[in-house]
Amino acid sequence: MAINHQMYGQNAGQYLMPFVCLLIIVMDLTAGILGIEAEVAQNKVQNLKVWMLECRDPSYKAFKLGFVALVFLTFAHAIANLFGGCHVVWSKPELERATSNKQLAMVSLFLSWITLIIGFWMLIAGVLANMESRKPCGVSNHRYLSIGGIACIIHGMFAVSYYISAHAVAKEEKMMNPHGPPMHPHVPPMHPHGPMHQPAPPAPV
């Protein structure tokens, strides 16, 4: 029974990794496509353009698509960090001792956060510009939504890279320390009726 349970756990872990990678890619790719489609929907509304200034009517379709893209981007990033765990190097000596997988995980994590911030900020700006209560006027050709959509697609690559490298780091750490740290330090024996106290040494004469 124990062997079967162990084999079942290994098989489940074997299928979990490609499933999570596929889920992250699909969610980020969907967010990117929705962001670009939101830009297309926004460009279809009426606008008044004078020189460099442009006043555009809000697009409810662009608002919905941009908001859904925000949700997909947020969930993709959360899934990558939840299943990848936290592999952070806090000092330069630790970074120099880190394996190539851990260094790749650090770089991928940093770049995934950068692309998340860029994509989230661009999509938020595009969503707010298409609220029904607003008619934005300003410099034309912002392209917030399309830039946010492209950032979502790039984020998917870095998020998958982080998850795969973090999974490799976890396997390396498990191989180096298969039994894990000791759970309980050395504890002196206990007396049935309470802790045993050693007699105090006799006072010097």
Coordinates of C-alpha atoms in Angstrom, one line a residue:
M1 CA 0.0 0.0 0.0
A2 CA 2.8 2.4 0.9
I3 CA 4.6 1.7 -2.5
N4 CA 1.4 2.2 -4.4
H5 CA 0.7 5.5 -2.6
Q6 CA 4.3 6.7 -3.3
M7 CA 3.9 5.8 -7.0
Y8 CA 0.6 7.6 -7.2
G9 CA 2.2 10.7 -5.7
Q10 CA 5.0 10.6 -8.2
N11 CA 2.5 10.2 -11.1
A12 CA 0.4 13.1 -9.8
G13 CA 3.5 15.3 -9.6
Q14 CA 4.6 14.3 -13.1
Y15 CA 1.3 15.5 -14.6
L16 CA 1.0 18.5 -12.4
M17 CA 4.0 20.4 -13.8
P18 CA 2.8 20.4 -17.5
F19 CA -0.7 21.2 -16.4
V20 CA 0.4 24.3 -14.4
C21 CA 2.6 25.4 -17.3
L22 CA -0.2 25.1 -19.8
L23 CA -2.6 26.9 -17.5
I24 CA -0.2 29.8 -17.0
I25 CA 0.4 30.1 -20.8
V26 CA -3.3 29.9 -21.6
M27 CA -4.3 32.5 -19.1
D28 CA -1.5 35.0 -20.0
L29 CA -2.1 34.4 -23.8
T30 CA -5.8 34.9 -23.3
A31 CA -5.1 38.1 -21.3
G32 CA -2.8 39.4 -24.1
I33 CA -5.4 38.6 -26.9
L34 CA -8.2 40.3 -24.8
G35 CA -6.0 43.4 -24.3
I36 CA -5.3 43.7 -28.0
E37 CA -9.0 43.2 -28.9
A38 CA -9.9 45.8 -26.3
E39 CA -7.6 48.2 -28.2
V40 CA -9.4 47.4 -31.4
A41 CA -12.8 47.9 -29.8
Q42 CA -11.6 51.2 -28.4
N43 CA -10.5 52.5 -31.8
K44 CA -13.9 51.8 -33.3
V45 CA -15.7 54.5 -31.2
Q46 CA -16.2 58.1 -32.3
N47 CA -13.4 60.5 -31.5
L48 CA -12.6 64.1 -32.0
K49 CA -9.0 64.8 -32.9
V50 CA -7.4 68.3 -33.1
W51 CA -3.7 68.3 -33.8
M52 CA -2.1 66.2 -31.1
L53 CA -5.1 66.2 -28.8
E54 CA -7.9 63.6 -29.1
C55 CA -11.2 63.3 -27.2
R56 CA -12.6 59.8 -27.4
D57 CA -15.9 58.3 -26.3
P58 CA -15.6 55.5 -23.9
S59 CA -16.1 51.9 -25.2
Y60 CA -18.0 49.6 -22.9
K61 CA -16.6 46.6 -24.9
A62 CA -13.1 47.7 -24.4
F63 CA -13.8 48.2 -20.7
K64 CA -15.0 44.7 -20.3
L65 CA -12.2 43.1 -22.4
G66 CA -9.6 45.1 -20.5
F67 CA -11.0 44.2 -17.1
V68 CA -11.1 40.4 -18.0
A69 CA -7.5 40.7 -19.2
L70 CA -6.6 42.1 -15.8
V71 CA -8.2 39.2 -14.0
F72 CA -6.4 36.6 -16.2
L73 CA -3.1 38.3 -15.7
T74 CA -3.5 38.5 -12.0
F75 CA -4.5 34.8 -11.7
A76 CA -1.7 33.6 -13.9
H77 CA 0.9 35.4 -11.8
A78 CA -0.6 34.1 -8.6
I79 CA -0.6 30.5 -9.8
A80 CA 3.0 30.7 -10.9
N81 CA 4.1 32.0 -7.5
L82 CA 1.8 29.7 -5.6
F83 CA 3.0 26.5 -7.2
G84 CA 6.6 27.7 -7.7
G85 CA 7.1 28.7 -4.1
C86 CA 9.5 31.4 -2.9
H87 CA 13.1 31.0 -4.0
V88 CA 14.8 34.3 -3.1
V89 CA 18.4 35.0 -2.6
W90 CA 19.0 37.7 0.1
S91 CA 22.8 38.2 0.0
K92 CA 25.6 38.3 -2.5
P93 CA 27.5 35.3 -1.1
E94 CA 24.3 33.2 -1.2
L95 CA 23.8 34.3 -4.9
E96 CA 27.4 33.2 -5.7
R97 CA 26.8 29.8 -4.1
A98 CA 23.4 29.3 -5.8
T99 CA 23.0 26.8 -8.6
S100 CA 22.2 27.8 -12.1
N101 CA 18.6 26.8 -11.7
K102 CA 18.2 29.0 -8.6
Q103 CA 19.8 31.9 -10.5
L104 CA 17.5 31.4 -13.4
A105 CA 14.5 31.3 -11.0
M106 CA 15.6 34.6 -9.4
V107 CA 16.0 36.3 -12.8
S108 CA 12.7 34.9 -14.1
L109 CA 10.9 35.9 -10.9
F110 CA 12.2 39.5 -11.2
L111 CA 11.3 39.8 -14.8
S112 CA 7.8 38.3 -14.2
W113 CA 7.2 41.0 -11.6
I114 CA 8.4 43.7 -13.9
T115 CA 6.1 42.6 -16.8
L116 CA 3.3 42.2 -14.3
I117 CA 3.6 45.8 -13.2
I118 CA 3.8 47.1 -16.7
G119 CA 0.9 45.0 -18.0
F120 CA -1.3 45.7 -15.0
W121 CA -0.6 49.5 -15.1
M122 CA -1.3 49.7 -18.9
L123 CA -4.5 47.7 -18.6
I124 CA -5.7 49.7 -15.6
A125 CA -5.1 52.9 -17.6
G126 CA -7.0 51.6 -20.6
V127 CA -9.9 50.3 -18.4
L128 CA -10.2 53.6 -16.6
A129 CA -10.1 55.5 -19.9
N130 CA -13.1 53.5 -21.1
M131 CA -15.4 53.9 -18.1
E132 CA -18.9 55.1 -19.1
S133 CA -18.6 58.2 -16.8
R134 CA -15.5 59.5 -18.5
K135 CA -14.6 60.9 -21.9
P136 CA -10.8 61.1 -21.9
C137 CA -9.0 63.9 -23.8
G138 CA -5.3 64.0 -24.2
V139 CA -2.4 63.1 -26.4
S140 CA -3.5 60.6 -29.0
N141 CA -2.1 57.1 -29.7
H142 CA -1.6 56.0 -26.1
R143 CA -2.3 52.4 -26.9
Y144 CA -2.5 51.4 -23.3
L145 CA -4.5 48.3 -23.9
S146 CA -2.4 46.8 -26.7
I147 CA 0.8 47.5 -24.7
G148 CA -0.7 45.8 -21.7
G149 CA -1.8 42.8 -23.8
I150 CA 1.7 42.4 -25.2
A151 CA 3.1 42.6 -21.6
C152 CA 0.7 39.8 -20.6
I153 CA 2.1 37.5 -23.3
I154 CA 5.7 38.3 -22.3
H155 CA 4.7 37.8 -18.6
G156 CA 3.6 34.3 -19.5
M157 CA 7.0 33.3 -20.8
F158 CA 8.8 34.6 -17.6
A159 CA 6.2 33.1 -15.3
V160 CA 6.5 29.6 -16.9
S161 CA 10.3 30.0 -16.8
Y162 CA 10.1 30.8 -13.1
Y163 CA 7.8 27.9 -12.3
I164 CA 10.0 25.3 -14.1
S165 CA 13.3 26.6 -12.6
A166 CA 11.7 26.8 -9.1
H167 CA 10.5 23.2 -9.5
A168 CA 14.1 22.2 -10.4
V169 CA 15.4 24.0 -7.4
A170 CA 13.0 22.2 -5.1
K171 CA 14.1 18.8 -6.6
E172 CA 17.8 19.8 -6.1
E173 CA 17.2 20.8 -2.4
K174 CA 15.3 17.5 -1.8
M175 CA 18.2 15.5 -3.3
M176 CA 20.8 17.3 -1.2
N177 CA 18.7 16.8 1.9
P178 CA 16.4 13.8 1.3
H179 CA 15.5 13.3 5.0
G180 CA 14.9 17.0 5.7
P181 CA 16.0 18.9 8.7
P182 CA 15.7 17.2 12.1
M183 CA 12.3 17.7 13.4
H184 CA 13.1 17.6 17.1
P185 CA 16.4 18.6 18.8
H186 CA 18.0 16.4 21.5
V187 CA 15.7 16.4 24.5
P188 CA 16.8 15.0 27.9
P189 CA 14.8 12.0 29.1
M190 CA 11.7 12.7 31.0
H191 CA 10.8 11.1 34.3
P192 CA 7.3 9.4 34.4
H193 CA 6.2 11.9 37.1
G194 CA 7.9 14.9 35.6
P195 CA 11.3 16.1 34.3
M196 CA 14.3 14.6 35.9
H197 CA 16.5 17.1 37.7
Q198 CA 20.1 16.3 38.3
P199 CA 21.3 16.8 41.8
A200 CA 23.1 20.0 42.5
P201 CA 26.9 19.6 42.9
P202 CA 28.0 19.7 46.5
A203 CA 29.2 23.0 47.9
P204 CA 33.0 23.3 48.2
V205 CA 34.3 22.9 51.8

